[in-house]
Coordinates of N, CA and C in Angstrom, one line a residue:
M1 N 10.8 0.1 -2.5 CA 9.4 0.4 -2.1 C 9.2 1.6 -1.5
D2 N 8.1 2.2 -1.7 CA 7.8 3.6 -1.0 C 6.6 3.5 -0.2
D3 N 6.0 4.7 0.2 CA 4.7 4.5 1.0 C 3.7 4.3 0.0
E4 N 3.8 4.4 -1.2 CA 2.6 4.3 -2.0 C 2.5 2.6 -2.5
T5 N 3.5 1.9 -2.2 CA 3.6 0.6 -2.5 C 2.4 -0.1 -1.9
P6 N 1.5 -0.8 -2.7 CA 0.5 -1.5 -2.1 C 0.8 -2.5 -0.9
E7 N 0.1 -2.7 0.1 CA 0.4 -3.5 1.2 C 0.6 -5.0 0.7
V8 N -0.1 -5.6 -0.3 CA -0.1 -6.7 -0.8 C 1.2 -7.2 -1.4
I9 N 1.9 -6.1 -1.8 CA 3.3 -6.2 -2.5 C 4.4 -6.3 -1.3
R10 N 4.0 -5.3 -0.3 CA 5.0 -5.3 0.8 C 5.1 -6.8 1.5
A11 N 3.8 -7.4 1.8 CA 3.6 -8.7 2.2 C 4.5 -9.8 1.5
A12 N 4.3 -9.7 0.3 CA 4.9 -10.5 -0.5 C 6.4 -10.4 -0.5
D13 N 6.8 -9.4 -0.4 CA 8.3 -9.1 -0.3 C 9.0 -9.5 1.1
D14 N 8.0 -9.4 2.1 CA 8.4 -9.8 3.4 C 8.5 -11.4 3.4
A15 N 7.6 -12.0 2.9 CA 7.7 -13.5 2.7 C 8.9 -13.8 1.9
Y16 N 9.1 -13.4 0.8 CA 10.3 -13.7 -0.1 C 11.6 -13.3 0.9
E17 N 11.7 -12.3 1.4 CA 13.0 -11.8 2.4 C 13.1 -13.0 3.6
A18 N 11.9 -13.5 4.1 CA 11.9 -14.5 5.2 C 12.5 -15.7 4.7
I19 N 12.2 -16.1 3.6 CA 12.8 -17.4 3.1 C 14.3 -17.2 2.7
R20 N 14.4 -16.1 2.0 CA 15.8 -15.6 1.9 C 16.7 -15.8 3.2
A21 N 16.2 -15.4 4.1 CA 17.1 -15.5 5.4 C 17.1 -17.0 6.0
I22 N 16.1 -17.6 5.7 CA 16.5 -19.2 6.0 C 17.5 -19.5 5.4
N23 N 17.6 -19.4 4.0 CA 18.3 -19.9 3.0 C 19.9 -19.4 3.5
H24 N 20.0 -18.2 4.0 CA 21.4 -17.8 4.5 C 21.8 -18.4 5.7
L25 N 20.7 -18.5 6.7 CA 20.9 -19.1 8.1 C 21.2 -20.7 8.0
T26 N 21.0 -21.2 7.0 CA 21.1 -22.7 6.7 C 22.3 -23.1 5.9
I27 N 22.9 -22.2 5.5 CA 24.2 -22.6 4.5 C 25.1 -23.1 5.2
T28 N 25.5 -22.8 6.4 CA 26.8 -23.4 7.0 C 26.4 -23.7 8.5
Q29 N 25.2 -23.2 8.8 CA 25.0 -23.4 10.5 C 24.3 -24.7 10.5
I30 N 24.5 -25.5 11.7 CA 24.0 -26.8 12.0 C 22.6 -26.6 12.8
H31 N 21.5 -27.2 12.4 CA 20.4 -26.8 13.3 C 19.9 -28.4 13.7
A32 N 19.8 -28.5 15.0 CA 19.2 -30.1 15.6 C 17.7 -29.8 15.3
A33 N 17.3 -31.2 15.6 CA 15.9 -31.5 15.3 C 14.9 -30.5 15.8
P34 N 14.9 -30.2 17.1 CA 13.9 -29.4 17.6 C 13.8 -28.2 16.7
T35 N 15.0 -27.5 16.4 CA 14.8 -26.2 15.7 C 14.3 -26.3 14.5
V36 N 14.8 -27.3 13.6 CA 14.3 -27.7 12.3 C 12.8 -27.8 12.4
Y37 N 12.3 -28.6 13.5 CA 10.8 -29.0 13.7 C 10.1 -27.8 13.8
S38 N 10.5 -26.6 14.5 CA 9.8 -25.3 14.4 C 9.8 -24.6 13.2
V39 N 11.1 -24.7 12.7 CA 11.0 -24.0 11.3 C 10.1 -24.9 10.3
L40 N 10.0 -26.1 10.2 CA 9.1 -26.6 9.3 C 7.7 -26.6 9.8
G41 N 7.4 -26.5 11.0 CA 6.2 -25.9 11.3 C 5.7 -24.8 10.8
N42 N 6.6 -23.8 10.6 CA 6.1 -22.3 10.2 C 5.9 -22.6 8.5
L43 N 6.9 -23.4 7.9 CA 7.1 -23.3 6.7 C 5.9 -24.4 6.0
K44 N 5.3 -25.3 6.8 CA 4.3 -26.0 6.3 C 3.1 -25.2 6.4
G45 N 2.9 -24.1 7.3 CA 1.9 -23.1 7.3 C 2.0 -22.4 6.1
V46 N 3.1 -22.1 5.6 CA 3.1 -21.4 4.3 C 2.6 -22.1 3.3
G47 N 3.1 -23.3 3.1 CA 2.7 -24.3 2.0 C 1.0 -24.5 2.3
H48 N 0.5 -24.5 3.3 CA -0.9 -24.7 3.4 C -1.8 -23.6 3.2
M49 N -1.2 -22.3 3.2 CA -1.7 -21.1 2.9 C -1.4 -20.5 1.7
L50 N -0.4 -20.9 1.0 CA -0.1 -20.4 -0.2 C -1.2 -20.7 -1.3
P51 N -2.1 -22.0 -1.2 CA -3.0 -22.2 -2.3 C -4.2 -21.2 -2.1
Q52 N -4.6 -20.8 -0.9 CA -5.8 -19.6 -0.8 C -5.2 -18.2 -1.5
A53 N -3.8 -18.0 -1.1 CA -3.2 -16.8 -1.6 C -3.4 -16.8 -3.3
C54 N -2.9 -18.1 -3.9 CA -2.9 -18.1 -5.2 C -4.3 -18.1 -5.9
T55 N -5.0 -18.7 -5.3 CA -6.7 -18.8 -5.6 C -7.2 -17.3 -5.6
Q56 N -6.9 -16.5 -4.4 CA -7.5 -15.1 -4.5 C -6.9 -14.4 -5.3
L57 N -5.4 -14.4 -5.5 CA -4.8 -13.5 -6.8 C -5.4 -14.0 -7.9
A58 N -5.8 -15.0 -8.4 CA -6.4 -15.3 -9.7 C -7.8 -14.8 -9.6
K59 N -8.5 -14.7 -8.5 CA -9.9 -14.1 -8.7 C -9.7 -12.7 -8.8
S60 N -8.7 -12.3 -7.9 CA -8.6 -10.5 -8.0 C -8.1 -10.2 -9.7
L61 N -7.4 -11.0 -10.1 CA -7.0 -10.6 -11.6 C -8.3 -10.7 -12.6
G62 N -9.1 -11.6 -12.2 CA -10.4 -11.8 -13.2 C -11.4 -10.7 -12.7
R63 N -11.5 -10.2 -11.7 CA -12.2 -9.1 -11.4 C -11.7 -7.6 -11.9
S64 N -10.6 -7.5 -11.8 CA -9.7 -6.3 -12.4 C -10.1 -6.1 -13.8
L65 N -10.5 -7.2 -14.5 CA -11.0 -6.9 -16.1 C -12.3 -6.1 -15.9
D66 N -13.0 -6.3 -14.9 CA -14.4 -5.6 -14.9 C -14.2 -4.2 -14.4
E67 N -13.1 -4.1 -13.5 CA -13.1 -2.9 -12.5 C -12.2 -2.0 -13.2
Y68 N -11.4 -2.1 -14.1 CA -10.3 -1.4 -14.7 C -10.1 -1.5 -16.2
D69 N -9.7 -0.5 -16.9 CA -9.5 -0.5 -18.2 C -8.3 -1.2 -18.6
V70 N -8.3 -2.2 -18.6 CA -6.8 -3.4 -18.7 C -6.6 -3.3 -20.2
Y71 N -5.4 -3.2 -20.3 CA -5.0 -3.3 -21.7 C -3.3 -4.1 -21.5
E72 N -3.0 -4.7 -22.7 CA -1.6 -5.1 -22.9 C -0.9 -4.4 -23.8
D73 N 0.3 -4.0 -23.4 CA 1.3 -3.1 -24.2 C 1.6 -3.6 -25.6
D74 N 1.4 -4.9 -25.8 CA 1.6 -5.2 -27.1 C 0.4 -5.6 -27.9
G75 N -0.7 -5.2 -27.4 CA -2.0 -5.3 -28.0 C -2.8 -6.5 -28.1
R76 N -2.3 -7.6 -27.1 CA -2.9 -8.9 -27.0 C -4.1 -8.6 -26.2
D77 N -5.0 -9.7 -26.0 CA -6.0 -9.5 -25.5 C -6.0 -9.9 -23.7
P78 N -6.2 -8.9 -23.0 CA -5.8 -9.1 -21.4 C -6.8 -10.2 -21.0
V79 N -7.9 -10.5 -21.5 CA -8.7 -11.5 -20.9 C -7.8 -12.8 -21.2
Q80 N -7.1 -13.0 -22.4 CA -6.5 -14.4 -22.6 C -5.2 -14.3 -21.6
S81 N -4.5 -13.2 -21.3 CA -3.3 -13.1 -20.5 C -3.8 -13.6 -18.9
V82 N -4.9 -13.1 -18.5 CA -5.6 -13.4 -17.2 C -5.9 -14.8 -17.1
A83 N -6.4 -15.6 -18.2 CA -6.6 -16.8 -18.2 C -5.5 -17.6 -18.2
T84 N -4.4 -17.2 -18.8 CA -3.3 -18.1 -18.6 C -2.7 -18.1 -17.1
A85 N -2.5 -16.8 -16.8 CA -2.1 -16.6 -15.5 C -2.8 -17.3 -14.4
T86 N -4.2 -17.2 -14.5 CA -5.1 -18.1 -13.8 C -4.8 -19.7 -13.8
D87 N -4.5 -20.1 -14.9 CA -4.4 -21.6 -15.1 C -2.9 -21.9 -14.4
H88 N -2.0 -20.7 -14.4 CA -0.7 -21.2 -13.7 C -0.9 -20.9 -12.1
L89 N -1.7 -20.2 -11.8 CA -1.9 -19.9 -10.5 C -2.8 -21.0 -9.8
T90 N -3.5 -21.7 -10.4 CA -4.3 -22.8 -10.1 C -3.4 -24.0 -9.8
K91 N -2.6 -24.2 -10.9 CA -1.5 -25.2 -10.9 C -0.6 -24.9 -9.7
A92 N -0.1 -23.9 -9.2 CA 0.6 -23.5 -8.1 C 0.0 -23.7 -6.9
A93 N -1.2 -23.5 -6.8 CA -2.1 -23.8 -5.6 C -2.0 -25.2 -5.3
R94 N -2.1 -26.0 -6.3 CA -1.9 -27.6 -6.0 C -0.7 -27.9 -5.6
L95 N 0.4 -27.4 -6.2 CA 1.6 -27.7 -5.8 C 2.1 -27.3 -4.4
A96 N 1.6 -26.0 -4.2 CA 1.9 -25.5 -2.9 C 1.3 -26.4 -1.6
A97 N 0.1 -26.8 -2.1 CA -0.8 -27.8 -1.1 C 0.1 -29.1 -0.9
E98 N 0.6 -29.6 -1.9 CA 1.7 -30.8 -2.0 C 2.8 -30.4 -1.2
L99 N 3.3 -29.0 -1.3 CA 4.4 -28.8 -0.4 C 4.2 -28.7 1.1
G100 N 3.2 -28.0 1.2 CA 2.8 -28.1 2.6 C 2.4 -29.5 3.3
A101 N 1.8 -30.2 2.6 CA 1.9 -31.9 3.1 C 3.3 -32.4 3.2
E102 N 4.0 -32.1 2.5 CA 5.5 -32.8 2.4 C 6.2 -32.1 3.8
L103 N 5.9 -31.1 3.8 CA 6.8 -30.2 4.9 C 6.3 -30.9 6.3
E104 N 4.9 -31.0 6.3 CA 4.1 -31.7 7.5 C 4.8 -33.0 7.8
K105 N 5.0 -33.8 6.6 CA 5.3 -35.2 6.9 C 6.8 -35.2 7.4
A106 N 7.8 -34.2 6.8 CA 9.1 -34.0 7.2 C 9.3 -33.6 8.9
Q107 N 8.4 -32.7 9.2 CA 8.2 -32.3 10.5 C 7.9 -33.6 11.3
S108 N 6.8 -34.5 11.0 CA 6.5 -35.4 11.7 C 7.4 -36.6 12.0
A109 N 8.4 -36.6 10.8 CA 9.4 -37.7 11.1 C 10.4 -37.3 11.9
I110 N 10.6 -36.0 12.4 CA 11.6 -35.5 13.4 C 10.9 -35.3 14.7
S111 N 9.6 -35.5 14.9 CA 9.0 -34.9 16.0 C 9.4 -35.5 17.3
R112 N 10.0 -36.7 17.5 CA 10.5 -37.2 18.6 C 11.9 -36.9 18.9
Q113 N 12.6 -36.3 18.1 CA 14.1 -36.1 18.3 C 14.2 -35.1 19.1
G114 N 15.6 -35.4 20.0 CA 16.2 -34.5 20.9 C 17.6 -34.6 20.8
Y115 N 18.3 -33.8 21.5 CA 19.7 -33.8 21.2 C 20.5 -33.4 22.6
R116 N 21.6 -33.8 22.9 CA 22.4 -33.6 24.1 C 23.5 -32.6 23.4
D117 N 23.7 -31.5 24.2 CA 24.7 -30.3 23.6 C 26.1 -30.6 24.0
T118 N 26.3 -31.8 23.6 CA 27.7 -32.3 23.5 C 28.1 -32.9 22.2
P119 N 29.4 -32.7 21.7 CA 29.6 -33.3 20.6 C 29.9 -34.9 20.6
T120 N 29.4 -35.6 19.5 CA 29.7 -36.9 19.4 C 30.9 -37.4 19.2
P121 N 31.4 -38.5 19.9 CA 32.8 -39.1 19.8 C 33.2 -39.3 18.4

């Protein structure tokens, strides 16, 4: 990426890198419930916000057809590809909402856990 990379692309890249970091940090490290609770709190927020992002991206694609001279490099109709992308983004929004709800349930399930900083016998 460079200085001309649109901010929305940078934000999506940051989100990707954050999830990637969580994946790396949870490969071998053991995290107790209070830590996982906090992580789930942030991840459920992602799940709850992704539907809005998907919906807004779909609307932006639709508006781009009126704003720009959009074409497909293979000659297909751009209106059709935007419609297909919108269908997939709509489905992704529904699934993301489910993801957020499931992460919230996981967080709730461990909400009363604590731990002692000593190994179990």
